[in-house]
JSON list of C-alpha atoms in Angstrom, two decimals:
[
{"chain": "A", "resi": 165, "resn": "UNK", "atom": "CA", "xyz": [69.54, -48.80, 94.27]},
{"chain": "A", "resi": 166, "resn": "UNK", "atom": "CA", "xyz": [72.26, -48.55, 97.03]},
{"chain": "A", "resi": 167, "resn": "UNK", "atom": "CA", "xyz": [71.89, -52.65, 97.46]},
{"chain": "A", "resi": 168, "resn": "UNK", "atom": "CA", "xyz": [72.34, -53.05, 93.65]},
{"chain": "A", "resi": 169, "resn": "UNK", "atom": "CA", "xyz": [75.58, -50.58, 93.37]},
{"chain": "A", "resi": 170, "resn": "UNK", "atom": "CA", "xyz": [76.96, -52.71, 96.61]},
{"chain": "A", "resi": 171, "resn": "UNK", "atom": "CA", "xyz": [76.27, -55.80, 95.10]},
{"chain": "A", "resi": 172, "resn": "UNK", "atom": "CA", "xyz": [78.19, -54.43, 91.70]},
{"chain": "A", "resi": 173, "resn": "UNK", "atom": "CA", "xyz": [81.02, -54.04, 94.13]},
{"chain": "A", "resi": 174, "resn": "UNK", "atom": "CA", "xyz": [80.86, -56.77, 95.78]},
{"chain": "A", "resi": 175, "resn": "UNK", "atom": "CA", "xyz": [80.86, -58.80, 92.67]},
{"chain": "A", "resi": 176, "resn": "UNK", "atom": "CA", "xyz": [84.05, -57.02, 91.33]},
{"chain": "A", "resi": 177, "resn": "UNK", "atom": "CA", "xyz": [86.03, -57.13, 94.71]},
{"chain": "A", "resi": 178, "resn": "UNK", "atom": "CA", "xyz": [85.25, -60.94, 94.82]},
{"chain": "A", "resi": 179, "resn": "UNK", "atom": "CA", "xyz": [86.04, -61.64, 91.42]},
{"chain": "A", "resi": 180, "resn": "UNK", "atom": "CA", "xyz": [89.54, -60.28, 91.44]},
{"chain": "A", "resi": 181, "resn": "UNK", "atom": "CA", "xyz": [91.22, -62.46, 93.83]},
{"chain": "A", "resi": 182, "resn": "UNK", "atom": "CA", "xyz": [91.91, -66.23, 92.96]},
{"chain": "A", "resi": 183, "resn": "UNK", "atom": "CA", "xyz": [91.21, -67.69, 96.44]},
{"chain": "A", "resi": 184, "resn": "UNK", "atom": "CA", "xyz": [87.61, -66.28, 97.41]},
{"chain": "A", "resi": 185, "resn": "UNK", "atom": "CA", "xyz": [84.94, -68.87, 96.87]},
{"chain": "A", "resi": 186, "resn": "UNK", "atom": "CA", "xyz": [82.03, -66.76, 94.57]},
{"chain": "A", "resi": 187, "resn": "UNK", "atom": "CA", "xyz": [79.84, -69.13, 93.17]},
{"chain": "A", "resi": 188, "resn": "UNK", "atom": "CA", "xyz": [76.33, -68.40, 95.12]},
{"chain": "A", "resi": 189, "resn": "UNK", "atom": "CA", "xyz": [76.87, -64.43, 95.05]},
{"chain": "A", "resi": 190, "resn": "UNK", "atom": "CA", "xyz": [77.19, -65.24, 90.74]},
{"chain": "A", "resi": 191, "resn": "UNK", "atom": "CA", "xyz": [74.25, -67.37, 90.52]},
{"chain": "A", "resi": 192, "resn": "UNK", "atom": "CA", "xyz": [72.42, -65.00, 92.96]},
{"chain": "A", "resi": 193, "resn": "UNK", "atom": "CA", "xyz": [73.41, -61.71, 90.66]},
{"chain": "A", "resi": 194, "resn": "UNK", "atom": "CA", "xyz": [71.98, -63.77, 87.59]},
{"chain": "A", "resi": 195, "resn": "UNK", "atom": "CA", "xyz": [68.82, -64.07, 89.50]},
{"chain": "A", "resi": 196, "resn": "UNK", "atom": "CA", "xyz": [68.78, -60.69, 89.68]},
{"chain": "A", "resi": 197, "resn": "UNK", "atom": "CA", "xyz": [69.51, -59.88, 86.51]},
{"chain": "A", "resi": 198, "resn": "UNK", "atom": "CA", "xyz": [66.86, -61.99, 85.48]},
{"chain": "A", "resi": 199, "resn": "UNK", "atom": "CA", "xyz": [64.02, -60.56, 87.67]},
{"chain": "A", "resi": 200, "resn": "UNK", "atom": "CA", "xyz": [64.95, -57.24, 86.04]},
{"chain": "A", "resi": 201, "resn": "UNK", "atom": "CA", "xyz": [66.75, -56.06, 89.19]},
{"chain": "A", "resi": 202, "resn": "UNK", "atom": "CA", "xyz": [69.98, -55.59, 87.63]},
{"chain": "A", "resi": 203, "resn": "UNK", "atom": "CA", "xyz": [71.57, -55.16, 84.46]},
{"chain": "A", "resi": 204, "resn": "UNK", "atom": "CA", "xyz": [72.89, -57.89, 82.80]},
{"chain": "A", "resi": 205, "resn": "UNK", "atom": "CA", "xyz": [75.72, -56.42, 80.55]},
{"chain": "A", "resi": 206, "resn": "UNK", "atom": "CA", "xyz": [76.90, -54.38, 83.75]},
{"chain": "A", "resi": 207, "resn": "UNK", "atom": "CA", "xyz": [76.92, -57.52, 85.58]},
{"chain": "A", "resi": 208, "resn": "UNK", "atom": "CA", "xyz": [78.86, -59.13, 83.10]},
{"chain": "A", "resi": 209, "resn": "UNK", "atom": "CA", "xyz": [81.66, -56.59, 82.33]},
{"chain": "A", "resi": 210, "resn": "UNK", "atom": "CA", "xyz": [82.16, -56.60, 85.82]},
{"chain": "A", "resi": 211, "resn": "UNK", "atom": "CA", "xyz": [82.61, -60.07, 86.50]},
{"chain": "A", "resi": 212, "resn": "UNK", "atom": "CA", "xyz": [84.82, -60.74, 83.69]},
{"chain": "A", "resi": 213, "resn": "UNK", "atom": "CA", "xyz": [86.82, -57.58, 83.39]},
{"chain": "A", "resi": 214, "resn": "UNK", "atom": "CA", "xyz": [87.81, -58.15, 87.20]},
{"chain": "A", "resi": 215, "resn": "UNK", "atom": "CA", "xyz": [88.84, -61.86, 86.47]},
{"chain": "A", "resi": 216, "resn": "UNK", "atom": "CA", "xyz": [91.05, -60.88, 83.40]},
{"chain": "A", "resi": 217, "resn": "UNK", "atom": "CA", "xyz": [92.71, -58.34, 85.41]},
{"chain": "A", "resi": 218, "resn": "UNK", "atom": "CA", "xyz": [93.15, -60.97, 88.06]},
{"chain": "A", "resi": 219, "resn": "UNK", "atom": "CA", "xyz": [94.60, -63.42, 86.21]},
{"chain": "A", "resi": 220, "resn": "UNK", "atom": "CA", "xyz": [96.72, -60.50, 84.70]},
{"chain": "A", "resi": 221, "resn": "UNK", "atom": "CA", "xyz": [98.51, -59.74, 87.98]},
{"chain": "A", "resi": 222, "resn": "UNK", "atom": "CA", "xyz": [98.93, -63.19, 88.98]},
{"chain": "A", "resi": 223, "resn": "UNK", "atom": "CA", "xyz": [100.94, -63.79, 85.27]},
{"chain": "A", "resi": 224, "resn": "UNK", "atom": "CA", "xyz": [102.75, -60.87, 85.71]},
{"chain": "A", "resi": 225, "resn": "UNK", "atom": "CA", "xyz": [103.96, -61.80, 89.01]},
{"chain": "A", "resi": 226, "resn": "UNK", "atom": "CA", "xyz": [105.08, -64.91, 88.33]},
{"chain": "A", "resi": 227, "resn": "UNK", "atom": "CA", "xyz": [106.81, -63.51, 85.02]},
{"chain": "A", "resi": 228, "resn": "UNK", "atom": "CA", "xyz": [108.62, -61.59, 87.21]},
{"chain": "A", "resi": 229, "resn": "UNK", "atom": "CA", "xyz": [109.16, -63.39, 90.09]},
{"chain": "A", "resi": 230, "resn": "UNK", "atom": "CA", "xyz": [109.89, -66.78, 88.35]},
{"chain": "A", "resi": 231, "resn": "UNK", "atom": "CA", "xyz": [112.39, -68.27, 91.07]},
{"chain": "A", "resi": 232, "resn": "UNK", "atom": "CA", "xyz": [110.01, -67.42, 94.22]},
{"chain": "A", "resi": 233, "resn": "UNK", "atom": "CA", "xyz": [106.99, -68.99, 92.70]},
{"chain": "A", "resi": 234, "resn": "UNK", "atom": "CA", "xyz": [108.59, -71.77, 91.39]},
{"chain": "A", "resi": 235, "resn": "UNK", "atom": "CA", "xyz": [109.84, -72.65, 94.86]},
{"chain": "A", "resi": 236, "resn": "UNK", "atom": "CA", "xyz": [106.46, -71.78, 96.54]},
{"chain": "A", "resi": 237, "resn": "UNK", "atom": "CA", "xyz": [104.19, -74.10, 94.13]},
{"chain": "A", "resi": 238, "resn": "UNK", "atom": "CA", "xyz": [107.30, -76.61, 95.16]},
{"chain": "A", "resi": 239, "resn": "UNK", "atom": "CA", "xyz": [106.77, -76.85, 98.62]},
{"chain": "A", "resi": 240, "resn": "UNK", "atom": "CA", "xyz": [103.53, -79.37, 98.58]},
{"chain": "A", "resi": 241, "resn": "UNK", "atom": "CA", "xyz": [103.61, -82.18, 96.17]},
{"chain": "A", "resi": 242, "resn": "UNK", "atom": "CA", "xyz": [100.01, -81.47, 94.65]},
{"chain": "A", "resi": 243, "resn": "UNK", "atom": "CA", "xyz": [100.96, -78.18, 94.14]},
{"chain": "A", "resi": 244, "resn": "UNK", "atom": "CA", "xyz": [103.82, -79.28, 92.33]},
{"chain": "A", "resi": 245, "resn": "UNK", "atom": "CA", "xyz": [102.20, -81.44, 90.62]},
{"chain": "A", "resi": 246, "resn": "UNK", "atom": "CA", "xyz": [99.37, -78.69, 89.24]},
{"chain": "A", "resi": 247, "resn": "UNK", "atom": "CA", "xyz": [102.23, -76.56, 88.34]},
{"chain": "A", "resi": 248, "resn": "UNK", "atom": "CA", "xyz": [104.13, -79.38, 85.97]},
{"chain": "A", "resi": 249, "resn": "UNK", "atom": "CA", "xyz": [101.04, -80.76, 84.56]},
{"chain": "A", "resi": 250, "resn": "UNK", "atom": "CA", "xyz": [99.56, -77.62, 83.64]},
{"chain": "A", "resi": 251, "resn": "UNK", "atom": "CA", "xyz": [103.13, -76.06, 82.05]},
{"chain": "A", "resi": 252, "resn": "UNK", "atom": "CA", "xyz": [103.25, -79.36, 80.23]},
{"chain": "A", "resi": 253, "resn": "UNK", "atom": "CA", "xyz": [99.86, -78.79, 78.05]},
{"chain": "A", "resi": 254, "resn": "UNK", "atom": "CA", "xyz": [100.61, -75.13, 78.10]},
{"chain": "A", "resi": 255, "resn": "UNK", "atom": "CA", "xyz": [103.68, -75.97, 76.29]},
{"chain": "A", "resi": 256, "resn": "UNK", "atom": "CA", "xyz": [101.70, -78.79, 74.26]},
{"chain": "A", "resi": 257, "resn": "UNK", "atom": "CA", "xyz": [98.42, -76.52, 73.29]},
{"chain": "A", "resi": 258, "resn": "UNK", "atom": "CA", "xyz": [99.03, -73.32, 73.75]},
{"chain": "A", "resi": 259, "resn": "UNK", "atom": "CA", "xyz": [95.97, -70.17, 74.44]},
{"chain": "A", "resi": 260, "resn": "UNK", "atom": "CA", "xyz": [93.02, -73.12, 74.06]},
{"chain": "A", "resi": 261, "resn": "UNK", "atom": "CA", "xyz": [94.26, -75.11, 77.37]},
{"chain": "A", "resi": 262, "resn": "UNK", "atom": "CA", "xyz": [94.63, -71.78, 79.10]},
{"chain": "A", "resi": 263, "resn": "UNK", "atom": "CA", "xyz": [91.55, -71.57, 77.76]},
{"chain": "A", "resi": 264, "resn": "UNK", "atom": "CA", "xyz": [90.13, -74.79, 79.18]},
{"chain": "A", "resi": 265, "resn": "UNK", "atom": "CA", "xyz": [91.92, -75.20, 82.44]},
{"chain": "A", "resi": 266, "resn": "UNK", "atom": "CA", "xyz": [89.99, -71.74, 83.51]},
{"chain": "A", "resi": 267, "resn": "UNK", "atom": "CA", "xyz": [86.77, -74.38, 84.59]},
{"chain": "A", "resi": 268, "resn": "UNK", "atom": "CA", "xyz": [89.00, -76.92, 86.12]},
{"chain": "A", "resi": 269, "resn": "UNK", "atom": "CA", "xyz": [89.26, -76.91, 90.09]},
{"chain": "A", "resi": 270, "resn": "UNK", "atom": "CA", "xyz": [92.47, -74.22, 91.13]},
{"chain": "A", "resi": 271, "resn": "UNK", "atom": "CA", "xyz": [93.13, -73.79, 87.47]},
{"chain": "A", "resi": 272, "resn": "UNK", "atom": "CA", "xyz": [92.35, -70.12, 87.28]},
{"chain": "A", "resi": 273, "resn": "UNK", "atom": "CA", "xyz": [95.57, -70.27, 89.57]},
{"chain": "A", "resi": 274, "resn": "UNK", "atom": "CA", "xyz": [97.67, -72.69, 88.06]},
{"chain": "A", "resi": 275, "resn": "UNK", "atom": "CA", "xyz": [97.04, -71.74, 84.75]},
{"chain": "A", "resi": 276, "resn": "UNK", "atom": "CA", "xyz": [98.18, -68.14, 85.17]},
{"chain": "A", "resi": 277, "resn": "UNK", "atom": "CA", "xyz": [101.36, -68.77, 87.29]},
{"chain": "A", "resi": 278, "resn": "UNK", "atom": "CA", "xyz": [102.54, -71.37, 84.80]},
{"chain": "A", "resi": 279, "resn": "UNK", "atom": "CA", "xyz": [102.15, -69.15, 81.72]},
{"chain": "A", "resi": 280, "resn": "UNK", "atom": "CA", "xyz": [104.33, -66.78, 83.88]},
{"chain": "A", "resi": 281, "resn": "UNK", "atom": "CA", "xyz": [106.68, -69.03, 84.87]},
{"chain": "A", "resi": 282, "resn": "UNK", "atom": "CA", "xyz": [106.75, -70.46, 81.75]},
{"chain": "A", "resi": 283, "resn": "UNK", "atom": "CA", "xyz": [107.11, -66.75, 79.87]},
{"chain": "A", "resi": 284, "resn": "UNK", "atom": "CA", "xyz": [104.63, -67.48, 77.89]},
{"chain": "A", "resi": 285, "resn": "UNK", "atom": "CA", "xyz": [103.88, -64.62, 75.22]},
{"chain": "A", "resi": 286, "resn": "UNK", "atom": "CA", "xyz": [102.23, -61.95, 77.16]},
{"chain": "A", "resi": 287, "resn": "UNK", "atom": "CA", "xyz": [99.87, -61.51, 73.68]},
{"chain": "A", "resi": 288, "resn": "UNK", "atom": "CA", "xyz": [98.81, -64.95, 73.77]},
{"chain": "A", "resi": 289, "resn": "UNK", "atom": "CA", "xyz": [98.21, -65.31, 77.18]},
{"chain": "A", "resi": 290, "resn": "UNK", "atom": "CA", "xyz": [95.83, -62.04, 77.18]},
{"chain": "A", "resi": 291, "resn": "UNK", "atom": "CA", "xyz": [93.73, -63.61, 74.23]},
{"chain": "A", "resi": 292, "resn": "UNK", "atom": "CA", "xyz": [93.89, -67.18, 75.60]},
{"chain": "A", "resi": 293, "resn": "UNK", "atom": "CA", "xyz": [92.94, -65.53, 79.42]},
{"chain": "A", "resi": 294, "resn": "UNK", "atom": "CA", "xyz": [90.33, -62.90, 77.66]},
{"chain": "A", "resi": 295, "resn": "UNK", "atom": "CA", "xyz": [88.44, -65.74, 76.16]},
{"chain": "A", "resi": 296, "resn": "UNK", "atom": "CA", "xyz": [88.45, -67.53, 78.73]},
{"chain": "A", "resi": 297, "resn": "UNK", "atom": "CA", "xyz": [87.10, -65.47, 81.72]},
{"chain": "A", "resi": 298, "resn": "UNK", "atom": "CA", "xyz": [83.93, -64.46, 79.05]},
{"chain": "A", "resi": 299, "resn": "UNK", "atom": "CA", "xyz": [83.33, -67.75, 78.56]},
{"chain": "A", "resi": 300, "resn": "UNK", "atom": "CA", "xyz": [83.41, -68.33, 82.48]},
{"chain": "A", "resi": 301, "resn": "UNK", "atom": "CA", "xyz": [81.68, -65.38, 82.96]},
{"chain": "A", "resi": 302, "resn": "UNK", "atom": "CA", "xyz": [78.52, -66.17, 80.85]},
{"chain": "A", "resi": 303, "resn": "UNK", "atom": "CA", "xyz": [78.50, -69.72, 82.05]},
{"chain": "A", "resi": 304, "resn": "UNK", "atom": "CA", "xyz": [78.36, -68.64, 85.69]},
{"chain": "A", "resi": 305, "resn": "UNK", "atom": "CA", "xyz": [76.06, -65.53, 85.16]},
{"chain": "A", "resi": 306, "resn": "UNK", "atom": "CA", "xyz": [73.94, -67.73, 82.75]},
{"chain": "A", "resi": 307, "resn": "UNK", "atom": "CA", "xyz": [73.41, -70.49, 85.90]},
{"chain": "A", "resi": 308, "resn": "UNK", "atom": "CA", "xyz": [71.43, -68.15, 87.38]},
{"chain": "A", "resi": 309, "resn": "UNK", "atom": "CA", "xyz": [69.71, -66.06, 84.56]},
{"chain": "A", "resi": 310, "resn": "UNK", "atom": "CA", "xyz": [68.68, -68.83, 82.27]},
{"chain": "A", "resi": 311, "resn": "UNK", "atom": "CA", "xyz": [67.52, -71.29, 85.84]},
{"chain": "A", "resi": 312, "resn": "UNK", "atom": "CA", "xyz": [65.05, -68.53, 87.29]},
{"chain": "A", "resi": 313, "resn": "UNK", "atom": "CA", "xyz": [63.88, -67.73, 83.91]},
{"chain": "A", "resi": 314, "resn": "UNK", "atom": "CA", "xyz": [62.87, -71.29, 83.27]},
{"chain": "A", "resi": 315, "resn": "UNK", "atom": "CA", "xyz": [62.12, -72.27, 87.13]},
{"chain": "A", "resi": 316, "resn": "UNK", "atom": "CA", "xyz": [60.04, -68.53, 87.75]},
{"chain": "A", "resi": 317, "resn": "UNK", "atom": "CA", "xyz": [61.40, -69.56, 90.88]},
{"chain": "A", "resi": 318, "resn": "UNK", "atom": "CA", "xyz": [64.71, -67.44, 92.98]},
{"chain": "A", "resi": 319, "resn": "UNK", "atom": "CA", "xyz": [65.09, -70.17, 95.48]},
{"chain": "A", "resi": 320, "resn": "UNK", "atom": "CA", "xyz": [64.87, -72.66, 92.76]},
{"chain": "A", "resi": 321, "resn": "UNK", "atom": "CA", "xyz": [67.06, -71.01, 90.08]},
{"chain": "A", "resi": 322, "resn": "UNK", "atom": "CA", "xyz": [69.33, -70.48, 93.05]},
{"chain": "A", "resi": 323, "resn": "UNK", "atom": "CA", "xyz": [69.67, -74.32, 93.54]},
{"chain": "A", "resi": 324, "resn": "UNK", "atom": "CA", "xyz": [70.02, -75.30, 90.18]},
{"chain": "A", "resi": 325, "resn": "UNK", "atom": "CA", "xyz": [72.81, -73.41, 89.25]},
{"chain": "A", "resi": 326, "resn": "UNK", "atom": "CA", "xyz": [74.61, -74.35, 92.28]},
{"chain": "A", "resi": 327, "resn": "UNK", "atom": "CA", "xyz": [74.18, -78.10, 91.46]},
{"chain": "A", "resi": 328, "resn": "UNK", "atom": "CA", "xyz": [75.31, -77.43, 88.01]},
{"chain": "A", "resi": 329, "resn": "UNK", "atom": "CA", "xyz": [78.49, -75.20, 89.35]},
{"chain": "A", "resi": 330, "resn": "UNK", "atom": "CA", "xyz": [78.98, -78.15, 91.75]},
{"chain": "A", "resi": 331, "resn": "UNK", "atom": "CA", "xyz": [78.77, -81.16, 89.33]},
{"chain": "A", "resi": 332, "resn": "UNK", "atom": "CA", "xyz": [81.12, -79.29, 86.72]},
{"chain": "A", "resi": 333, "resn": "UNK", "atom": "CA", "xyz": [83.77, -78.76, 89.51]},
{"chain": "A", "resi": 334, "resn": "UNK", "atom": "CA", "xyz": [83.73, -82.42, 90.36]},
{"chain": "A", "resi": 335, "resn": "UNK", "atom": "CA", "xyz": [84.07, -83.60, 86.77]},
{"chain": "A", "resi": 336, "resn": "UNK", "atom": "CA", "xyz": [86.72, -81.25, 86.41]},
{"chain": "A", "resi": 337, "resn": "UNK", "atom": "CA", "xyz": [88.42, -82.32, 89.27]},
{"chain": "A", "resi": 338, "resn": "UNK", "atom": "CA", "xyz": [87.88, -86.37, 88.34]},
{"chain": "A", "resi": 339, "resn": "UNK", "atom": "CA", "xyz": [89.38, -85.12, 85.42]},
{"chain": "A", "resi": 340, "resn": "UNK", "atom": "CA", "xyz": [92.83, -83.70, 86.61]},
{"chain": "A", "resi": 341, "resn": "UNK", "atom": "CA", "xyz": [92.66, -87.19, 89.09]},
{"chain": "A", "resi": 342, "resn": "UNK", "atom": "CA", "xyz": [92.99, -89.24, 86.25]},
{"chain": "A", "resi": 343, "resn": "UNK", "atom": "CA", "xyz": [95.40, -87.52, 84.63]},
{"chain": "A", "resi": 344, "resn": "UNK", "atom": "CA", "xyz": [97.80, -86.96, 87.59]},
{"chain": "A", "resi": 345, "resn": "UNK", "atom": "CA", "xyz": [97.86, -90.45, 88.16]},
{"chain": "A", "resi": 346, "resn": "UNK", "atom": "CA", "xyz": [98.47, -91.63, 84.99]},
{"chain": "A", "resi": 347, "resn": "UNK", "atom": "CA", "xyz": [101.33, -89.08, 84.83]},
{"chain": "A", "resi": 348, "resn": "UNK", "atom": "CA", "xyz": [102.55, -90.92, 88.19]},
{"chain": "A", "resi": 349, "resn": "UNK", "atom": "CA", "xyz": [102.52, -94.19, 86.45]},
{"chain": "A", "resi": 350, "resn": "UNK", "atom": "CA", "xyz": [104.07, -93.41, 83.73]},
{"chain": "A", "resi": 351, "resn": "UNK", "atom": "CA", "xyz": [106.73, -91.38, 85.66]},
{"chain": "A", "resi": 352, "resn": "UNK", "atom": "CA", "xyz": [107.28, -94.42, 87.97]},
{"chain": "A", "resi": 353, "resn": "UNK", "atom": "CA", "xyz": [107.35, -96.53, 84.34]},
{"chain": "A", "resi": 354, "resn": "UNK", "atom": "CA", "xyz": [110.77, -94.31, 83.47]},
{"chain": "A", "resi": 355, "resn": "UNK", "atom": "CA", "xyz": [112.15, -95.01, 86.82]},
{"chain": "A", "resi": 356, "resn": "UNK", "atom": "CA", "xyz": [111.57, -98.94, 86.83]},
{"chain": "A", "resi": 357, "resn": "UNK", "atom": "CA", "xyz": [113.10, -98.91, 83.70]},
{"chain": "A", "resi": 358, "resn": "UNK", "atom": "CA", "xyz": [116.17, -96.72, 84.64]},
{"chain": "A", "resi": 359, "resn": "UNK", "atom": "CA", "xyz": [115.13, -94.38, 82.26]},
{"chain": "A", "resi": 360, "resn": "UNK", "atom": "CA", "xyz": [115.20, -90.38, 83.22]},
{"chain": "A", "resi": 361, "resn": "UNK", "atom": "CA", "xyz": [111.85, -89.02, 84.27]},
{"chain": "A", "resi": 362, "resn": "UNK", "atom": "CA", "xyz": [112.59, -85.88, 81.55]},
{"chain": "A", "resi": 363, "resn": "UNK", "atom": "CA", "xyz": [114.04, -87.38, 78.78]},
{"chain": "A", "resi": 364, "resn": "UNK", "atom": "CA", "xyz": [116.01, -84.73, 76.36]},
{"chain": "A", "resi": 365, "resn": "UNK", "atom": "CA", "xyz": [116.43, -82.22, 79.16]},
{"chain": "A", "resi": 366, "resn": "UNK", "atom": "CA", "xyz": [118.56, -79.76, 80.76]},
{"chain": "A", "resi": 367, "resn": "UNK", "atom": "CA", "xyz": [119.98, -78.50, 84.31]},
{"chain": "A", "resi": 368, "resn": "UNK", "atom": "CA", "xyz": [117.22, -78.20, 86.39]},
{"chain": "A", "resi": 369, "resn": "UNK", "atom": "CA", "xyz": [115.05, -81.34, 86.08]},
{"chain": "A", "resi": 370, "resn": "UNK", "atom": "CA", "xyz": [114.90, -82.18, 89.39]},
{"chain": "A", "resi": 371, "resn": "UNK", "atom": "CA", "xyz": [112.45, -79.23, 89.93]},
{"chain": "A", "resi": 372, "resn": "UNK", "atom": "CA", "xyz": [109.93, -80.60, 87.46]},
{"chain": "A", "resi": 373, "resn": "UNK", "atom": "CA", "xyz": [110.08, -82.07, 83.86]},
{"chain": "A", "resi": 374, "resn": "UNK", "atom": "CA", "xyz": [108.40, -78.30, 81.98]},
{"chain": "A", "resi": 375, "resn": "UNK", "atom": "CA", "xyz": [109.24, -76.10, 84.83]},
{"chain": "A", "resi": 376, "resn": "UNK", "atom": "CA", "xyz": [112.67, -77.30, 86.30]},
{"chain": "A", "resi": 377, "resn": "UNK", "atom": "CA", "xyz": [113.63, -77.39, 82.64]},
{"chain": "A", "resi": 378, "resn": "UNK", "atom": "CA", "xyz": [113.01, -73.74, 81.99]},
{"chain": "A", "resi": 379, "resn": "UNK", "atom": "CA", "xyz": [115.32, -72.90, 84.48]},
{"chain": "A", "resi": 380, "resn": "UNK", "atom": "CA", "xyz": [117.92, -75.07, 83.20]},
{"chain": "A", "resi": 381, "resn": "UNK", "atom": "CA", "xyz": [117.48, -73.20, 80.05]},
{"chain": "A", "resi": 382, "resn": "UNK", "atom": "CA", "xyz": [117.25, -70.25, 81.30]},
{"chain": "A", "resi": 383, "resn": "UNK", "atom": "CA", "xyz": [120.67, -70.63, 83.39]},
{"chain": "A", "resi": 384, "resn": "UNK", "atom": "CA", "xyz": [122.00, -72.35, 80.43]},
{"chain": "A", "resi": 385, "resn": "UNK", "atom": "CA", "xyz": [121.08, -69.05, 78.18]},
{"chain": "A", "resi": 386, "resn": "UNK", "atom": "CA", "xyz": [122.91, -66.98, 81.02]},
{"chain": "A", "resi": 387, "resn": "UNK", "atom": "CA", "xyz": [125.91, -68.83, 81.29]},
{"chain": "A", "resi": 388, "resn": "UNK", "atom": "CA", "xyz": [126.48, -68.65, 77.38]},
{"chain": "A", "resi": 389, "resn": "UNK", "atom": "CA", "xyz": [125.41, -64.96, 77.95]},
{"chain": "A", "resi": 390, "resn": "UNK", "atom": "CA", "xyz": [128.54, -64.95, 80.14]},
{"chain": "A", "resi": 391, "resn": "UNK", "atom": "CA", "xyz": [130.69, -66.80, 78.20]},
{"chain": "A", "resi": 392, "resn": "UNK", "atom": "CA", "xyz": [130.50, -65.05, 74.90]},
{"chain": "A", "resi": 393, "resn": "UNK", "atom": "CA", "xyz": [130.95, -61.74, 76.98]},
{"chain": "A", "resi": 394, "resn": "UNK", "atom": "CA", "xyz": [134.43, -62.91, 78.26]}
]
């Protein structure tokens, strides 16, 4: 009983933080869950509940700290790169990519920090987040329930879901490959051409097509703030 309560804990207190690499302990607790050991629907509130409150904090932050995060996720080009490409299709499709770019590699991270940065409705982002930490939940919970209930096997069930994890990650990551270089190309298209890499855009576009051009609204919004005052 005392091993099942610490691995409840466990589960939660690995869950919440974006950086601490989960996968096995997931697959493992479906096992578990499986074999009768522990309960399912516990399992699962706790996994997902602790990753929506996760991704909570980390959109709150960087609502609040817009400037700071915008310089940090500026400092390294792929970094940089995550953060325009995902506030682009934010912009673009709203709750269902923060939604989908939940099962991409880093894009639990990403994904929250540019709805922050971007201010995007707190109300939207807790539906588009909710739904998407169930559905990760289930799927990662599932690897390991539904494998050792068809294997009869821990070790086995173990392995399977790993490989699964494993091969979605890597799609998802050939995924966000392609696109970044396409997004390079095309970028490097505007610049052969003498054309401006953010066409239709404010201050601020030297930070990043979405994201540099949310502060040039939002310093454009200020300084009209200012000027109507006087």
């Amino acid at each position: 009983m005392d091993g099942i309560l610490a691995l409840y804990g466990l589960l939660a207190l690995t869950t919440l933080p974006p950086l601490v690499p989960n996968s096995g302990l997931l697959v493992s607790a479906g096992v578990l869950a499986s074999d009768g050991r522990a309960s399912l629907p516990f399992i699962l509130a706790i996994v997902a509940g602790s990753a929506f409150l996760g991704d909570v904090l980390m959109y709150l932050a960087a609502r609040r700290f817009g400037g700071p995060v915008r310089a940090w996720m500026s400092r390294r080009p792929h970094r940089r790169a995550a953060l325009e490409w995902t506030s682009r299709r934010i912009r673009r499709y709203g709750a269902p990519f923060v939604v989908a770019v939940r099962f991409l590699p880093s894009g639990r991270i990403a994904g929250a920090l540019a709805s922050g940065v971007l201010r995007y409705p707190l109300r939207k982002y807790l539906i588009g987040a909710g739904l998407a930490e169930s559905l990760w939940t289930a799927y990662s919970i599932g690897l390991g329930y539904l494998g050792s209930a068809a294997a009869g096997n821990r070790l086995c069930a173990a392995g399977i879901g790993l490989s699964v994890s494993a091969l979605v990650a890597a799609a998802g990551a050939a995924v966000q490959w392609v696109t970044h270089r396409r997004a390079l190309h095309t970028r490097a298209g505007h610049r052969a051409r003498g054309e401006p890499p953010c066409p239709d855009r404010g201050i601020g576009c030297e930070v990043g097509c979405e994201v540099g051009c949310e502060v040039g609204r939002e310093e454009g919004d200020d300084q009209a703030s200012s000027t109507a005052a006087v």
